[in-house]
Amino acid sequence: MFSRLHPDRPPEGLTRERWRERLDAILIFADKHACDLERLGWDAEKLFAVGEHWQRLDERGVGWFVAEALAEGGLVADVGSRSIRYQTMRGASRTIWNH
C-alpha cells in the first residue's frame, strides 16, 4: 500500500503537483495524529489506501478526504475511535465514520 505513495507517480486523474500537495497533507495528518489513530483502532489501509484512479472514491482511504481539506487550508477538529471530524477552509464541518 505505501509503495503507491511515491511523489513522482500520481494516480490517474491527478497531476503530479496536486498529488504532491495531497501527499504532503496526508503525511502532516499522519504525523500529527498517527498515535491517536492507531490507539483508537483506525487501520492504515482504511486511512491511506489509494487506487489506480483518483476519481474512484471507493478506492481511496478515508484519510485522503481529510488530506484534501488540509491541502486547501482546512483543519482536523477531532479524532475519535468512531469518526474523524474536520473542517474545510470555508468552515464546513465534515465527519468520516469508522465502520
PDB file of C-alpha atoms in Angstrom:
ATOM      1  CA  MET A   1       0.000   0.000   0.000  1.00  0.00           C
ATOM      2  CA  PHE A   2       2.654   2.555   0.959  1.00  0.00           C
ATOM      3  CA  SER A   3       4.633   1.854  -2.213  1.00  0.00           C
ATOM      4  CA  ARG A   4       1.815   3.591  -4.124  1.00  0.00           C
ATOM      5  CA  LEU A   5       2.603   6.852  -2.285  1.00  0.00           C
ATOM      6  CA  HIS A   6       5.575   7.798  -4.467  1.00  0.00           C
ATOM      7  CA  PRO A   7       5.660  11.578  -5.186  1.00  0.00           C
ATOM      8  CA  ASP A   8       6.510  11.064  -8.866  1.00  0.00           C
ATOM      9  CA  ARG A   9       3.762   8.503  -9.566  1.00  0.00           C
ATOM     10  CA  PRO A  10       0.354  10.139  -9.128  1.00  0.00           C
ATOM     11  CA  PRO A  11      -2.779   8.056  -9.610  1.00  0.00           C
ATOM     12  CA  GLU A  12      -4.625   8.507 -12.881  1.00  0.00           C
ATOM     13  CA  GLY A  13      -6.637  11.711 -12.925  1.00  0.00           C
ATOM     14  CA  LEU A  14      -4.329  13.749 -10.694  1.00  0.00           C
ATOM     15  CA  THR A  15      -1.420  15.970 -11.761  1.00  0.00           C
ATOM     16  CA  ARG A  16       1.967  15.465 -10.171  1.00  0.00           C
ATOM     17  CA  GLU A  17       1.691  18.872  -8.437  1.00  0.00           C
ATOM     18  CA  ARG A  18      -1.734  18.134  -6.918  1.00  0.00           C
ATOM     19  CA  TRP A  19      -0.591  14.634  -5.960  1.00  0.00           C
ATOM     20  CA  ARG A  20       2.416  16.066  -4.093  1.00  0.00           C
ATOM     21  CA  GLU A  21       0.155  18.570  -2.295  1.00  0.00           C
ATOM     22  CA  ARG A  22      -2.087  15.684  -1.194  1.00  0.00           C
ATOM     23  CA  LEU A  23       0.902  13.598  -0.123  1.00  0.00           C
ATOM     24  CA  ASP A  24       2.272  16.474   1.952  1.00  0.00           C
ATOM     25  CA  ALA A  25      -1.121  16.966   3.563  1.00  0.00           C
ATOM     26  CA  ILE A  26      -1.688  13.288   4.371  1.00  0.00           C
ATOM     27  CA  LEU A  27       1.825  12.993   5.809  1.00  0.00           C
ATOM     28  CA  ILE A  28       1.165  16.002   8.046  1.00  0.00           C
ATOM     29  CA  PHE A  29      -2.160  14.445   9.083  1.00  0.00           C
ATOM     30  CA  ALA A  30      -0.429  11.130   9.833  1.00  0.00           C
ATOM     31  CA  ASP A  31       2.432  12.820  11.694  1.00  0.00           C
ATOM     32  CA  LYS A  32       0.090  14.779  13.951  1.00  0.00           C
ATOM     33  CA  HIS A  33      -2.476  12.033  14.564  1.00  0.00           C
ATOM     34  CA  ALA A  34      -0.786   8.644  13.978  1.00  0.00           C
ATOM     35  CA  CYS A  35      -0.528   7.663  17.653  1.00  0.00           C
ATOM     36  CA  ASP A  36      -4.165   8.527  18.317  1.00  0.00           C
ATOM     37  CA  LEU A  37      -5.368   6.874  15.101  1.00  0.00           C
ATOM     38  CA  GLU A  38      -3.562   3.635  15.947  1.00  0.00           C
ATOM     39  CA  ARG A  39      -4.641   3.682  19.593  1.00  0.00           C
ATOM     40  CA  LEU A  40      -8.245   4.293  18.541  1.00  0.00           C
ATOM     41  CA  GLY A  41      -8.246   1.365  16.092  1.00  0.00           C
ATOM     42  CA  TRP A  42      -8.010   3.054  12.702  1.00  0.00           C
ATOM     43  CA  ASP A  43      -6.496   0.704  10.122  1.00  0.00           C
ATOM     44  CA  ALA A  44      -3.637   2.023   7.918  1.00  0.00           C
ATOM     45  CA  GLU A  45      -5.198   0.503   4.785  1.00  0.00           C
ATOM     46  CA  LYS A  46      -8.536   2.143   5.535  1.00  0.00           C
ATOM     47  CA  LEU A  47      -6.803   5.502   6.003  1.00  0.00           C
ATOM     48  CA  PHE A  48      -4.097   5.586   3.349  1.00  0.00           C
ATOM     49  CA  ALA A  49      -5.160   3.275   0.513  1.00  0.00           C
ATOM     50  CA  VAL A  50      -5.006   4.774  -2.964  1.00  0.00           C
ATOM     51  CA  GLY A  51      -6.265   3.070  -6.102  1.00  0.00           C
ATOM     52  CA  GLU A  52      -5.340   3.360  -9.738  1.00  0.00           C
ATOM     53  CA  HIS A  53      -7.947   6.031 -10.443  1.00  0.00           C
ATOM     54  CA  TRP A  54      -8.201   9.076  -8.165  1.00  0.00           C
ATOM     55  CA  GLN A  55     -11.824   9.673  -9.155  1.00  0.00           C
ATOM     56  CA  ARG A  56     -12.872   6.294  -7.731  1.00  0.00           C
ATOM     57  CA  LEU A  57     -13.762   7.337  -4.198  1.00  0.00           C
ATOM     58  CA  ASP A  58     -14.256   3.709  -3.185  1.00  0.00           C
ATOM     59  CA  GLU A  59     -10.557   3.046  -3.939  1.00  0.00           C
ATOM     60  CA  ARG A  60      -9.336   5.832  -1.619  1.00  0.00           C
ATOM     61  CA  GLY A  61      -8.654   5.539   2.070  1.00  0.00           C
ATOM     62  CA  VAL A  62     -10.638   7.930   4.212  1.00  0.00           C
ATOM     63  CA  GLY A  63      -7.514   9.876   5.166  1.00  0.00           C
ATOM     64  CA  TRP A  64      -7.381  11.282   1.647  1.00  0.00           C
ATOM     65  CA  PHE A  65     -10.626  13.180   2.182  1.00  0.00           C
ATOM     66  CA  VAL A  66      -9.086  14.807   5.245  1.00  0.00           C
ATOM     67  CA  ALA A  67      -5.855  15.442   3.315  1.00  0.00           C
ATOM     68  CA  GLU A  68      -7.738  17.209   0.519  1.00  0.00           C
ATOM     69  CA  ALA A  69      -9.328  19.551   3.056  1.00  0.00           C
ATOM     70  CA  LEU A  70      -5.956  20.167   4.739  1.00  0.00           C
ATOM     71  CA  ALA A  71      -4.254  20.863   1.403  1.00  0.00           C
ATOM     72  CA  GLU A  72      -6.838  23.565   0.793  1.00  0.00           C
ATOM     73  CA  GLY A  73      -6.476  25.206   4.222  1.00  0.00           C
ATOM     74  CA  GLY A  74      -8.852  23.114   6.349  1.00  0.00           C
ATOM     75  CA  LEU A  75      -8.143  21.568   9.750  1.00  0.00           C
ATOM     76  CA  VAL A  76      -8.755  18.425  11.764  1.00  0.00           C
ATOM     77  CA  ALA A  77     -11.230  19.179  14.535  1.00  0.00           C
ATOM     78  CA  ASP A  78     -11.408  15.800  16.301  1.00  0.00           C
ATOM     79  CA  VAL A  79     -10.084  12.254  16.011  1.00  0.00           C
ATOM     80  CA  GLY A  80     -12.090   9.558  17.768  1.00  0.00           C
ATOM     81  CA  SER A  81     -12.449   5.782  17.610  1.00  0.00           C
ATOM     82  CA  ARG A  82     -15.626   6.016  15.525  1.00  0.00           C
ATOM     83  CA  SER A  83     -15.041   9.171  13.492  1.00  0.00           C
ATOM     84  CA  ILE A  84     -12.700  11.886  12.260  1.00  0.00           C
ATOM     85  CA  ARG A  85     -14.211  15.348  12.127  1.00  0.00           C
ATOM     86  CA  TYR A  86     -12.592  18.033  10.002  1.00  0.00           C
ATOM     87  CA  GLN A  87     -13.413  21.472   8.678  1.00  0.00           C
ATOM     88  CA  THR A  88     -12.921  22.805   5.197  1.00  0.00           C
ATOM     89  CA  MET A  89     -11.308  26.176   4.541  1.00  0.00           C
ATOM     90  CA  ARG A  90     -14.809  27.615   4.115  1.00  0.00           C
ATOM     91  CA  GLY A  91     -15.802  26.380   7.580  1.00  0.00           C
ATOM     92  CA  ALA A  92     -17.975  23.414   6.557  1.00  0.00           C
ATOM     93  CA  SER A  93     -17.763  20.567   9.044  1.00  0.00           C
ATOM     94  CA  ARG A  94     -17.361  17.011   7.700  1.00  0.00           C
ATOM     95  CA  THR A  95     -17.294  13.684   9.537  1.00  0.00           C
ATOM     96  CA  ILE A  96     -15.801  10.401   8.338  1.00  0.00           C
ATOM     97  CA  TRP A  97     -17.037   7.328  10.172  1.00  0.00           C
ATOM     98  CA  ASN A  98     -15.013   4.232  11.073  1.00  0.00           C
ATOM     99  CA  HIS A  99     -17.274   1.215  10.461  1.00  0.00           C
TER     100      HIS A  99
END
